[in-house]
Coordinates of C-alpha atoms and ligand atoms in Angstrom, one line a residue:
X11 CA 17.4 -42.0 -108.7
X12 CA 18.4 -41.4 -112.5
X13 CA 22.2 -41.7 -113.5
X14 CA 22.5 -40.3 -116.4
X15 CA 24.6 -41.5 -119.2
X16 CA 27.9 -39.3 -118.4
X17 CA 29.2 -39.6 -122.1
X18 CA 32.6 -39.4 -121.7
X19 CA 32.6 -42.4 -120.0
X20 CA 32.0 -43.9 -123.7
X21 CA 35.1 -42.1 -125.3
X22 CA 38.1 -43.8 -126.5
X23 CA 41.3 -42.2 -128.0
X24 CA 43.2 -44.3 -131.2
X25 CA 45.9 -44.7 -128.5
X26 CA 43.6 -46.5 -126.4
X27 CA 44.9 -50.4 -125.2
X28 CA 42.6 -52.7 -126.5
X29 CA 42.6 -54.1 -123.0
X30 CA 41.3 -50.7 -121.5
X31 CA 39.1 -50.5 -124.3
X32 CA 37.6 -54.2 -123.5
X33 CA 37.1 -52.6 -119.8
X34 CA 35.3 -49.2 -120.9
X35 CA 33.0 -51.9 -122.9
X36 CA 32.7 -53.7 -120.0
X37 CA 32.1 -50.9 -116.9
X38 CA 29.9 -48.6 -119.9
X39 CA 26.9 -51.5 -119.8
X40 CA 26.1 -49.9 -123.4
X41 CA 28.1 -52.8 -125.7
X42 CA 29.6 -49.8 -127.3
X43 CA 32.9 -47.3 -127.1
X44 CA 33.4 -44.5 -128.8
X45 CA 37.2 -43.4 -131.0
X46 CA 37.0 -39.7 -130.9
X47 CA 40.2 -37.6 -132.3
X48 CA 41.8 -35.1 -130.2
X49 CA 39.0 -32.8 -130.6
X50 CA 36.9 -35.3 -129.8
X51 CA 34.7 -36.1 -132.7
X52 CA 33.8 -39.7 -133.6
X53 CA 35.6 -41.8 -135.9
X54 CA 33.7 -44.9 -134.9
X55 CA 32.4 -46.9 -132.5
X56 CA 33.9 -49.7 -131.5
X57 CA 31.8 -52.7 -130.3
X58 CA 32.7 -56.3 -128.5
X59 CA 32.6 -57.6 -131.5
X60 CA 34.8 -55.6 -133.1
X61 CA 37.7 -56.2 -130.3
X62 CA 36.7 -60.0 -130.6
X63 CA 38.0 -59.9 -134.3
X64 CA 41.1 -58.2 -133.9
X65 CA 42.1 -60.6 -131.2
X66 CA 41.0 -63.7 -132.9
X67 CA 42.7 -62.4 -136.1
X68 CA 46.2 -62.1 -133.4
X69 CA 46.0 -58.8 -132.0
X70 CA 47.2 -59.1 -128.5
X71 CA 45.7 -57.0 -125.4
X72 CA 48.2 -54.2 -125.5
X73 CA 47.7 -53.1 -129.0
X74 CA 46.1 -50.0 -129.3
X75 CA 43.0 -49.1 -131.8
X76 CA 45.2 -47.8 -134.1
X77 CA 44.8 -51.0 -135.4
X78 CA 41.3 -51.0 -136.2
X79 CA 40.3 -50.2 -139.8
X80 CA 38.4 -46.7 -141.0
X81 CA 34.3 -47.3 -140.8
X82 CA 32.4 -44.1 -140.7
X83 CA 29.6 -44.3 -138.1
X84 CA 26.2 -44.3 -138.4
X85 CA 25.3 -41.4 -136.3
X86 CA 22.3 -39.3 -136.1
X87 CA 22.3 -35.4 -135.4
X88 CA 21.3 -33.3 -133.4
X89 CA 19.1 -32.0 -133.6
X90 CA 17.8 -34.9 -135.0
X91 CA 14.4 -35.9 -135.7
X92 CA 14.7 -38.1 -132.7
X93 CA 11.8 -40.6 -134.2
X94 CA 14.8 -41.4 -136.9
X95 CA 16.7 -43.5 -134.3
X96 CA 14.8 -46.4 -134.7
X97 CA 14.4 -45.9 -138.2
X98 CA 18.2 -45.8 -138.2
X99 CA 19.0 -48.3 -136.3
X100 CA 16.7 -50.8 -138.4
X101 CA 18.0 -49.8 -141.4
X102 CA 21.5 -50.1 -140.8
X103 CA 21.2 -53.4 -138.6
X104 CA 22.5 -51.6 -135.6
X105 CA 22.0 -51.6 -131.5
X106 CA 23.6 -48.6 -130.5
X107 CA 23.5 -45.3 -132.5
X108 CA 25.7 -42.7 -130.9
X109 CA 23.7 -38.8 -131.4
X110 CA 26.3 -36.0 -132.2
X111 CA 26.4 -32.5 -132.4
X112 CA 26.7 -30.3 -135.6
X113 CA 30.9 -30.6 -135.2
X114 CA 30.3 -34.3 -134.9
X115 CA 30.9 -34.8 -131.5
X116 CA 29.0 -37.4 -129.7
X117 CA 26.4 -36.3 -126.7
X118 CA 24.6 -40.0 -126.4
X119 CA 24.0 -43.2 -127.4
X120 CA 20.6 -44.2 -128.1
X121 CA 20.7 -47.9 -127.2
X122 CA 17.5 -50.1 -129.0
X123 CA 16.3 -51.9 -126.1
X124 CA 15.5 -48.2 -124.8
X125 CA 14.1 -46.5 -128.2
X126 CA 11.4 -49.1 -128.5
X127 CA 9.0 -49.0 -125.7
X128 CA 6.4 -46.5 -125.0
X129 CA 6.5 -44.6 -122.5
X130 CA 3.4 -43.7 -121.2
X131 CA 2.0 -40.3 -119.1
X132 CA 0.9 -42.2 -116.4
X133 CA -0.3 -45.8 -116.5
X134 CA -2.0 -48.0 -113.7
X135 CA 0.1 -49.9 -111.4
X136 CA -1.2 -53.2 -109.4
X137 CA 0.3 -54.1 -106.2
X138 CA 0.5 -57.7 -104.8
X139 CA -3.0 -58.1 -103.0
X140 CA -5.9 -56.7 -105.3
X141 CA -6.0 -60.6 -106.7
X142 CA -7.2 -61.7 -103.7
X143 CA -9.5 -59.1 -103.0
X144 CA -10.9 -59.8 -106.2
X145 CA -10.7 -63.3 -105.9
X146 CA -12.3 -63.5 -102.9
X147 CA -15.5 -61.3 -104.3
X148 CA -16.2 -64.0 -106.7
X149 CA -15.2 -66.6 -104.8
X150 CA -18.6 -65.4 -102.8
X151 CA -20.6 -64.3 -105.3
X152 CA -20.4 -60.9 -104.8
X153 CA -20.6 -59.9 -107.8
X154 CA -22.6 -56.7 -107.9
X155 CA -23.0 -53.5 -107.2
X156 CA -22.4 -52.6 -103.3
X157 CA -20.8 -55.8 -101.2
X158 CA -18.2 -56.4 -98.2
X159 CA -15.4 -54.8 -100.3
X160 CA -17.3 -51.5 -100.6
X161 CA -18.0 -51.0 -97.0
X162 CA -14.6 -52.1 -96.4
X163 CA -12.8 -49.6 -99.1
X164 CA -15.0 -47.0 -97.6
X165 CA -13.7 -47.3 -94.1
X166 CA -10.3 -47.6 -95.1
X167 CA -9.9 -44.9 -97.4
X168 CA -12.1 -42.6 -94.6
X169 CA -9.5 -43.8 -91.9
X170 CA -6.5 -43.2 -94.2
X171 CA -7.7 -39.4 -94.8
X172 CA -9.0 -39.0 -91.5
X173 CA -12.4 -38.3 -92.9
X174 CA -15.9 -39.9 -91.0
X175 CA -17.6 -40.7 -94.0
X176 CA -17.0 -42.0 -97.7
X177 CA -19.2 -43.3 -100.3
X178 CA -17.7 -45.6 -103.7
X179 CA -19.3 -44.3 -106.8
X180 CA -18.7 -45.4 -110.5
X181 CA -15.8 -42.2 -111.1
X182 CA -14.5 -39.4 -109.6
X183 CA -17.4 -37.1 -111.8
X184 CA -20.4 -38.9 -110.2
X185 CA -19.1 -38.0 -106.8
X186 CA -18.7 -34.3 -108.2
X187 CA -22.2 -34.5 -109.8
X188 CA -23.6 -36.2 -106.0
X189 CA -21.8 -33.6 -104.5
X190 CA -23.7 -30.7 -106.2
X191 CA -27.0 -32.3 -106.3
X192 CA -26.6 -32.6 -102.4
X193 CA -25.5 -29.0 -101.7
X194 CA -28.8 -28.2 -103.7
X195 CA -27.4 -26.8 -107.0
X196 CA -30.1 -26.4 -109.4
X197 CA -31.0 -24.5 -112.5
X198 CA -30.6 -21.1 -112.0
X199 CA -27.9 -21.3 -109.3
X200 CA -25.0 -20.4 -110.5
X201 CA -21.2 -22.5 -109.4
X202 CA -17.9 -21.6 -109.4
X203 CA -15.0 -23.5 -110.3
X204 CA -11.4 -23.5 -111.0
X205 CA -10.5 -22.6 -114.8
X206 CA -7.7 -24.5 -115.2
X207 CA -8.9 -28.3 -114.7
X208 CA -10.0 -31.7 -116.4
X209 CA -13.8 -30.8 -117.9
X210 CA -15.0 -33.0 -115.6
X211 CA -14.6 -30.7 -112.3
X212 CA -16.9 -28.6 -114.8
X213 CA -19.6 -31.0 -116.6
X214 CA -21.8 -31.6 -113.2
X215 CA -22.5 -27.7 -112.9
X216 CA -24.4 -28.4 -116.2
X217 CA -25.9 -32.2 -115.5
X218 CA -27.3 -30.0 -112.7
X219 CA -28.8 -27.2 -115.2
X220 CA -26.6 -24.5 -113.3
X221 CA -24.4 -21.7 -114.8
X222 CA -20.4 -22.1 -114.4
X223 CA -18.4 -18.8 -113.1
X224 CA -14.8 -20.1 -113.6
X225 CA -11.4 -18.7 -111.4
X226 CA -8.4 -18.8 -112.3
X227 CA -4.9 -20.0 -111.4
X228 CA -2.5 -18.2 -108.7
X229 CA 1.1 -18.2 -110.1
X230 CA 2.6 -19.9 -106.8
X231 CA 0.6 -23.4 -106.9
X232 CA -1.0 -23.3 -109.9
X233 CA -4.5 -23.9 -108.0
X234 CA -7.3 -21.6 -107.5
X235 CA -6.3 -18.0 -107.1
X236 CA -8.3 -16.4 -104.0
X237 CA -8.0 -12.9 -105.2
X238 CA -10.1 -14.1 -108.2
X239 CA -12.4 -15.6 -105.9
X240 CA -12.6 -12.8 -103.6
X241 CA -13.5 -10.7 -106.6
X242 CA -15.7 -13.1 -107.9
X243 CA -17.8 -13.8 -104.6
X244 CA -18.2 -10.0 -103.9
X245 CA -19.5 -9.2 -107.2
X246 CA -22.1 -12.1 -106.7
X247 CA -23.0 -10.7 -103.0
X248 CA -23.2 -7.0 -104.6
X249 CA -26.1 -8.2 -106.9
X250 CA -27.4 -10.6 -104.5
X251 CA -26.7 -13.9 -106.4
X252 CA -24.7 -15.9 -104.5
X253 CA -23.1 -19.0 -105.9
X254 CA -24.3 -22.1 -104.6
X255 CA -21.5 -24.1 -104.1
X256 CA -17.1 -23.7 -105.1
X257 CA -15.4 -26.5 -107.0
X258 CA -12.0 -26.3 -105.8
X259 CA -9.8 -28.3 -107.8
X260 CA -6.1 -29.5 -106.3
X261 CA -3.9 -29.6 -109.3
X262 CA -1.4 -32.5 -110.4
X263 CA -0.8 -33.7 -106.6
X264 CA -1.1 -30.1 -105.2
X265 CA -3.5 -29.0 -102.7
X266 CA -4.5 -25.3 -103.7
X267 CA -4.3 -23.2 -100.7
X268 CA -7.1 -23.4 -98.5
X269 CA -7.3 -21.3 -95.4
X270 CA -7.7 -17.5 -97.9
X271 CA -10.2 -20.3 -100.1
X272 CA -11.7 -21.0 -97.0
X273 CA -11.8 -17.7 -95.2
X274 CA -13.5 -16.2 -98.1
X275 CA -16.3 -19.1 -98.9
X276 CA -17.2 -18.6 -95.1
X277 CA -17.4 -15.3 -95.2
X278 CA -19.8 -15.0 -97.8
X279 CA -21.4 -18.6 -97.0
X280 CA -21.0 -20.8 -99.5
X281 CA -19.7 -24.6 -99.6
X282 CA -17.1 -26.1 -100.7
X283 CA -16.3 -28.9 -103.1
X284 CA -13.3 -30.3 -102.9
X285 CA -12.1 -32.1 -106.5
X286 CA -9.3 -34.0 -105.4
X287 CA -9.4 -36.6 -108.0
X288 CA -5.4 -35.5 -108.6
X289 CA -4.3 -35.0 -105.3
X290 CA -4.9 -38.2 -103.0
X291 CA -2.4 -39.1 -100.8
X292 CA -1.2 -35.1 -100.8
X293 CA -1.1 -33.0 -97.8
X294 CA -2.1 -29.4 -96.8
X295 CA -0.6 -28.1 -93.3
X296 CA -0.8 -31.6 -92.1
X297 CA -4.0 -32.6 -93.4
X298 CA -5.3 -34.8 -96.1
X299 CA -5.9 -33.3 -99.3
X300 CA -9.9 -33.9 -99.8
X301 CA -10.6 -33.5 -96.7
X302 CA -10.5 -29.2 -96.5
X303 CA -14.1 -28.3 -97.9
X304 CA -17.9 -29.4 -96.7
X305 CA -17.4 -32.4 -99.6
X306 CA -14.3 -34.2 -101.2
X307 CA -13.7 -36.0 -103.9
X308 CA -11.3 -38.6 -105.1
X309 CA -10.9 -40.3 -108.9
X310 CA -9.6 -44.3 -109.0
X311 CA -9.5 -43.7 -113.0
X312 CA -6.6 -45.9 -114.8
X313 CA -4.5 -42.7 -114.8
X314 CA -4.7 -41.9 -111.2
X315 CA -2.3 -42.1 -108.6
X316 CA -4.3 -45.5 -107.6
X317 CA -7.1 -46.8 -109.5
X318 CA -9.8 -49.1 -109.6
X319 CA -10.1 -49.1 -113.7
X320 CA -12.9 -46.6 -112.9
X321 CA -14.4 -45.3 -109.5
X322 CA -14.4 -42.6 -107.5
X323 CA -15.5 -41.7 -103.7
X324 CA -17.1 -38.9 -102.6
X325 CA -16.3 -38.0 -99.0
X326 CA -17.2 -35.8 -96.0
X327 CA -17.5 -35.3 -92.0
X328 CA -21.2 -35.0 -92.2
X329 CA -23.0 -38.5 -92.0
X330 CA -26.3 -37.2 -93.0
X331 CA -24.7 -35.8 -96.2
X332 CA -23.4 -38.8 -97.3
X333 CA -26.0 -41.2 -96.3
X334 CA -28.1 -39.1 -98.8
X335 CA -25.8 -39.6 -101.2
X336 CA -25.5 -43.3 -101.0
X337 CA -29.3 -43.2 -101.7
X338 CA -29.1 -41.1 -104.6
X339 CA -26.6 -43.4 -106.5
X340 CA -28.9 -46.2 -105.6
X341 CA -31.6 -44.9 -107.7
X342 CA -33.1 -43.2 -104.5
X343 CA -35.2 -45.9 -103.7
X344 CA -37.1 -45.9 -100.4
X345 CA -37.6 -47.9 -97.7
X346 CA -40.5 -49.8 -98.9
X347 CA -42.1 -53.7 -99.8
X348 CA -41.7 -52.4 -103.5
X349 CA -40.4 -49.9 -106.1
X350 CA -40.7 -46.7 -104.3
X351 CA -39.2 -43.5 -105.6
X352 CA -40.2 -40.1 -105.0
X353 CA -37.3 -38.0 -106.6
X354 CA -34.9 -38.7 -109.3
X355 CA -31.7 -40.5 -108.9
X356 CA -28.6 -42.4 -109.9
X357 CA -26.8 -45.5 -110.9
X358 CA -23.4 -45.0 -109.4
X359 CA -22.1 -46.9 -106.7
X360 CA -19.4 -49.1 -107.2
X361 CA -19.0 -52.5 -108.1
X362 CA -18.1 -55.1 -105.0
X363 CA -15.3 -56.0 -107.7
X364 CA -13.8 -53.0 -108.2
X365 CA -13.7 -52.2 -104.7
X366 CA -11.6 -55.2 -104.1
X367 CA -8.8 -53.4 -106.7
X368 CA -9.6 -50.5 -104.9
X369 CA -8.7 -52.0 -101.2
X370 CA -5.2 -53.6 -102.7
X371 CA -4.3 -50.3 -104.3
X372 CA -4.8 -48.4 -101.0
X373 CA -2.5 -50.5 -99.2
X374 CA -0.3 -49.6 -101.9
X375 CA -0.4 -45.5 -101.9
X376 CA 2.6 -44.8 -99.5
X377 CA 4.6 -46.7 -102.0
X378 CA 3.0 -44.8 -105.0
X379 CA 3.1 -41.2 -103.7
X380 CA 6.9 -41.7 -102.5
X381 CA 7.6 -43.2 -106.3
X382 CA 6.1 -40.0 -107.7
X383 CA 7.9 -37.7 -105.7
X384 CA 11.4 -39.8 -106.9
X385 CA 10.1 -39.1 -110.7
X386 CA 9.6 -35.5 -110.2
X387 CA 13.5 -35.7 -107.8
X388 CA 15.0 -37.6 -110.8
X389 CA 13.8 -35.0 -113.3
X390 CA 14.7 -31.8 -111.8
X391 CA 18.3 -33.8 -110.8
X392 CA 18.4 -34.8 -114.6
X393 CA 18.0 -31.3 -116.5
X394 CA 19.1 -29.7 -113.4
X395 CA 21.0 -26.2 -115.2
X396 CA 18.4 -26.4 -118.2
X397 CA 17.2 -23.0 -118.0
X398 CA 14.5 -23.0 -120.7
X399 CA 12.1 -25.4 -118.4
X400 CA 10.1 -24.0 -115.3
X401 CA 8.8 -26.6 -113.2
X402 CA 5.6 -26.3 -111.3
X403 CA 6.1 -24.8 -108.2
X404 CA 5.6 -27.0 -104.8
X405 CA 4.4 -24.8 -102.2
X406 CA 5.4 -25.2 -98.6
X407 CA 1.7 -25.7 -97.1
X408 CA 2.3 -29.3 -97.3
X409 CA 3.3 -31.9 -100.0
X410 CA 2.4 -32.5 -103.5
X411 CA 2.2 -36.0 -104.5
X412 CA 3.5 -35.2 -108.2
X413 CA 0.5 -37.4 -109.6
X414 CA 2.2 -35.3 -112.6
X415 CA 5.5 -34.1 -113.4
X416 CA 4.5 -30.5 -115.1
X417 CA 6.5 -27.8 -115.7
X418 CA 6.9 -24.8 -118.1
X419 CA 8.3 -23.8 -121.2
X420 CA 10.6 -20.7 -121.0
X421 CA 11.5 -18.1 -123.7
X422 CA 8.8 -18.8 -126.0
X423 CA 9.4 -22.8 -126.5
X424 CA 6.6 -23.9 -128.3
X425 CA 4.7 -26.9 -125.9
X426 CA 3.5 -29.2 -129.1
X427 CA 6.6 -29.0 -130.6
X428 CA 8.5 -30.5 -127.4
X429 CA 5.2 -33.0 -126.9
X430 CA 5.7 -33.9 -131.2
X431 CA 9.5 -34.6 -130.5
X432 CA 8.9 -36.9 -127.7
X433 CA 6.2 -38.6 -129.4
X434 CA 8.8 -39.9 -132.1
X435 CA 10.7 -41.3 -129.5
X436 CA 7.8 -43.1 -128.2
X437 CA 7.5 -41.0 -125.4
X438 CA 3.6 -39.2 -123.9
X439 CA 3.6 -36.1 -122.8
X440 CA 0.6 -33.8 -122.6
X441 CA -0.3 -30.2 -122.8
X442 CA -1.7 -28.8 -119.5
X443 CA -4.9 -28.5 -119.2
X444 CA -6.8 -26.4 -121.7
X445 CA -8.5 -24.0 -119.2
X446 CA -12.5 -24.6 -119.3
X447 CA -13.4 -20.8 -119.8
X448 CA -11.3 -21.1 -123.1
X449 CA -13.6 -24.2 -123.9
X450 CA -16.1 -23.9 -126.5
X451 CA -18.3 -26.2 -124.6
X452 CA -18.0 -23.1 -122.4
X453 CA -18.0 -20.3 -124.4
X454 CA -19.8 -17.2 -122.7
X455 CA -19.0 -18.3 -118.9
X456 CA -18.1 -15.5 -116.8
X457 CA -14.1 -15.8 -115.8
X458 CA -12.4 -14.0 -112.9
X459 CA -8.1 -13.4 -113.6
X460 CA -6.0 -13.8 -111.5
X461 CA -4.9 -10.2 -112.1
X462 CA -6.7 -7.1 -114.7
X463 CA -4.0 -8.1 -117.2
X464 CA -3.0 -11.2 -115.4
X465 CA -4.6 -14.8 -117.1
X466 CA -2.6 -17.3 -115.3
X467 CA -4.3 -20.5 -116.7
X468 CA -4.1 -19.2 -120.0
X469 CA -0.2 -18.4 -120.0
X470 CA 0.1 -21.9 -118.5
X471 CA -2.0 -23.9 -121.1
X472 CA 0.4 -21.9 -123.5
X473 CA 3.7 -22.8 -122.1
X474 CA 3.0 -25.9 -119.8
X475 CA 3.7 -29.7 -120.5
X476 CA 3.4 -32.6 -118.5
X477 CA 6.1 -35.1 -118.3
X478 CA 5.8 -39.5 -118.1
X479 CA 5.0 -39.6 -114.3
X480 CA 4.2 -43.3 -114.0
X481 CA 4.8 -44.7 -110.4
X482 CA 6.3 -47.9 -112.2
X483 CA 8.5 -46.0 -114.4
X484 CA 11.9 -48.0 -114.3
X485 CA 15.7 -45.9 -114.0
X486 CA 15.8 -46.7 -117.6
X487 CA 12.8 -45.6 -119.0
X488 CA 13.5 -42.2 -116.8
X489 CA 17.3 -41.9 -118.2
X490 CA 16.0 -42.2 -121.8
X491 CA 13.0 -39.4 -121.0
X492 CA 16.2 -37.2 -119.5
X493 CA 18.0 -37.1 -122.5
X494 CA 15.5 -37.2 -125.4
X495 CA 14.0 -33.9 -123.3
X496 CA 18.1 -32.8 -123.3
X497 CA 17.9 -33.1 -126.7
X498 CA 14.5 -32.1 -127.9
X499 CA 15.0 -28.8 -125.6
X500 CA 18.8 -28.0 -126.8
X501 CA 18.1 -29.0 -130.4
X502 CA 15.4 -26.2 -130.4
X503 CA 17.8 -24.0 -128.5
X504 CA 20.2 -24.0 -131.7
Ligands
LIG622 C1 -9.8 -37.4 -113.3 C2 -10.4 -36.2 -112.8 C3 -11.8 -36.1 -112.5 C4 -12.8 -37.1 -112.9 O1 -12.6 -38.4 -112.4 P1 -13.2 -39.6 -113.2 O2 -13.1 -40.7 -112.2 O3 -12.4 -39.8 -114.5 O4 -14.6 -39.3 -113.5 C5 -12.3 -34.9 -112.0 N1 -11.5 -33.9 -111.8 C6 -10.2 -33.9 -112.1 C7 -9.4 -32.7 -111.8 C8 -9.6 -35.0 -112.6 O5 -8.3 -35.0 -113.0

C-alpha cells in the first residue's frame, strides 16, 4: 500500500539536461529535484520555476544545470527536530524542504501539504448509510432511548458474531459493569482481570464494591497469560476464595488465547467476561472475537474500530442473561401499572439514534478491519529492515484486526521520546497501556507475572508505542508517518 519516497529518484547531477531534469520534476510528483555533486550532497534544489526562468531567459532544453546559479539550500538535519520543518518552511517561503544527513546528503523531502495535518491515533470513520438510519429515526420520532434501530443493531450485530443475544448500552464499560452485576459480583467477591488494559475493563470490579486480582501479559499475544492465571486461580481455590468472575481483555484487535483461558476457568468454575471493546471484527480458530466467554463485550467509542460516538453491547448465548440485563439498564422497572422497582438499577441502554450510526457502521466493518490490517501491512513493508522496532506479535489462532498498529522499542529506545518527535510533526502516537496493577487508583491489588522475574505488561508499557491506525488514513498520510518514524528512529540511532 505505501510507496515510499525512493530518494534518488529526486537526485540530479550538474550534468543533468534541463529537459531530463523538467521530466524527473515531472515523474517525482514533489515540484522539486535535487543537484547533488559526485558524492552526492546537495547543492540545491531545483524547482519548476527555476527551469521556467532559465528557459524564458533563452536557455534551450539541452543545456545542462551547469547553468544554474549557486543558492545554498534550505535544508534541515537530521536528526532534526522534525517539528522545525514547518517552522522552516514558513520562514523561508518554501514548499519543499529536502532533510539531509550530517555529510549533507539528502534522505527526504518534507513537502508542506504533508507537514501540516494532524495525524490522528485512530479517528471515527462514517460510511455512506448511517444518514439514513439516522434520518429515518427522526423522521419517526424516535428519538429516545430504545426504538426500531436498537432491536435492529442488536440482531445484526448478534448475527454478524454468530452470537443469540445482544443488548445496546450507553459504552462498552456499562456492558462490563452489566456483565458483573449479572454474574453476581458483589462486595467481597473478589475479580480478576488482565493487567495490561484500558481502566475501564477494571473500574466495574469497583462500581460493584469487589476487589481486583490483576494477570498479566503472555509474551506471544500480548493478552492474558494463562500461566498467571493458572497460578492465580489455584492460589484462590487453596484458600477457598474463588474469584467470581475473569475479565479477559483481547488486546489492540487480538483475541488472547482462549482454549488454556478457558480450560482453566472451567476447571476451577468461574465465568468469563469477555472485554472485546478492541477486538470486534477479529477472529479466534474461526470464531468471533466476543463471543469465547459466558459474556462479551463490544465498545462503539469514537476511537473504535466502528463507533456510534458512544455505545457499547453487551452479548451472550444465554437469553435469560441478557433479558436481565436489558432490565437492569432500564432502571429495573417491573412489570406493573406504575413505578415499580424492587432492586437497584441503570440508565444505559442506547439511544434509537445512535443505533442508527451503529447499523451504517456495521455494514461498514469488513471494509474497516481489511483497511486496518493494510495499515499495519504498509508499516511493517515501510520500516521493513529497521531493527530497533518490534511489532506486536500476531498469533496464528486466528486474525487480529490491528484496531492498533503497536509495536516495541528495541535496545533501550525511550517510548516518549519517539511519541515527543512525532508529536512535532503533527503526528499521535500513544504509550501502551499503563498496566492497571501499576495504577495508583490501584495501588495494593494483588498481581500474578507472567513469570517469578518475568513482568510482561510492565516491560511493554516501558518499551511499547502505538502507531496512527486510522481506517481512513490516506497513502500519504501513511508515507509521511513512514519516514518521520525513519527519521525519529535513525536520528536517535546516531
Ligand atoms: C474502549 C475500551 C473499553 C470501554 O469502552 P467505552 O465504550 O469507552 O466505555 C473497555 N475496555 C477496553 C479494553 C477498551 O479499549
Amino acid at each position: 500500500m505505501t510507496q515510499m519516497l525512493n530518494i534518488s529518484d529526486l537526485l540530479v547531477r550538474v550534468d543533468c539536461s534541463l529537459r531530463s531534469a523538467l521530466k524527473r520534476l515531472q515523474d517525482s510528483a514533489r515540484g522539486v529535484v535535487l543537484l547533488v555533486d559526485d558524492q552526492g550532497r546537495l547543492l540545491r534544489t531545483v524547482t519548476d520555476g527555476d527551469l521556467r526562468r532559465l528557459l524564458l531567459a533563452g536557455a534551450s532544453l539541452d543545456e545542462t544545470l551547469a547553468v544554474l546559479p549557486a543558492l545554498p539550500p534550505k535544508v534541515i538535519l537530521a536528526p532534526g527536530e522534525p517539528g522545525r520543518a514547518l517552522a522552516v518552511m514558513n520562514e523561508f517561503r518554501v514548499d519543499q524542504l529536502p532533510v539531509v544527513d550530517a555529510s549533507g546528503r539528502p534522505l527526504d523531502v518534507l513537502l508542506r501539504r504533508d507537514v501540516d495535518r494532524q495525524i490522528l491515533l485512530s479517528s471515527p470513520h462514517l460510511g455512506d448509510e448511517e444518514m439514513s438510519f439516522v434520518e429515518e429515526a427522526i423522521r419517526t420520532n424516535w428519538v429516545a432511548p430504545l426504538g426500531p434501530n436498537v432491536d435492529a443493531f442488536e440482531r445484526e450485530l448478534a448475527d454478524y458474531v454468530g452470537i443469540g443475544h445482544a443488548a445496546a448500552v450507553v459504552s462498552g464499560t456499562a456492558a462490563i459493569h452489566l456483565a458483573l452485576r449479572l454474574l453476581g459480583v458483589g462486595p467481597g467477591d473478589t475479580v480478576l482481570c488482565s493487567s495490561l488494559t484500558f481502566v475501564a475493563s477494571a473500574n466495574p470490579i469497583l462500581y460493584q464494591g469487589a476487589t481486583p486480582v490483576f494477570i498479566d501479559s503472555e509474551p506471544a499475544t500480548w493478552n492474558m497469560s494463562p500461566e498467571a492465571l493458572e497460578r492465580a486461580l489455584s492460589d484462590a481455590a487453596r484458600v477457598g476464595r474463588p474469584p467470581k468472575a475473569v475479565v479477559v481483555v483481547n488486546l489492540y484487535g487480538q483475541s488472547a488465547d482462549y482454549d488454556p483461558i478457558l480450560a482453566l476457568c472451567d476447571h476451577y468454575g468461574v465465568p468469563v467476561v469477555e472485554d472485546a471493546a478492541e477486538s470486534l471484527g477479529a477472529t479466534y480458530k474461526g470464531r468471533h472475537s466476543g463471543t469465547l466467554g459466558r459474556l462479551g463485550i463490544y465498545s462503539f467509542n469514537g476511537n473504535k474500530i466502528i463507533t456510534t460516538s458512544g455505545g457499547g453491547m453487551l452479548i451472550s448465548d444465554d437469553s435469560e442473561l441478557i433479558s436481565r440485563a436489558r432490565h437492569l439498564s432500564t432502571q429495573a422497572r417491573e412489570a406493573a401499572p406504575y413505578y415499580q422497582h424492587t432492586e437497584v438499577g441503570y440508565n444505559y441502554r442506547m439511544s434509537n439514534i445512535l443505533a442508527g450510526i451503529g447499523r451504517g457502521q456495521l455494514r461498514v466493518l469488513d471494509e474497516r478491519v481489511a483497511s486496518r490490517r493494510a495499515v499495519y501491512a504498509s508499516y511493517l513493508e515501510g520500516l521493513a529492515g529497521i531493527d530497533r522496532l518490534e511489532w506486536m506479535p500476531e498469533a496464528s489462532f486466528g486474525q487480529s484486526t490491528h484496531w492498533l498498529t503497536a509495536c516495541t522499542l528495541v535496545g533501550g529506545a525511550d517510548p516518549a521520546g519517539l511519541i515527543a518527535k512525532l508529536a512535532a510533526e503533527r503526528i499521535e502516537a500513544r504509550r501502551v497501556w499503563k498496566p492497571m496493577h501499576l495504577q495508583p487508583l490501584f495501588a495494593g491489588a494483588a498481581y500474578y507475572r507472567h513469570g517469578e522475574d518475568q513482568d510482561v505488561a510492565a516491560d511493554l508499557f516501558e518499551r511499547g508505542v502505538c502507531l496512527p491506525s486510522g481506517s481512513n488514513l490516506s497513502k500519504a498520510d501513511l508515507d509521511r508517518i513512514v519516514n518521520a518514524l525513519r527519521r525519529a528512529i535513525l536520528s536517535d540511532q546516531s
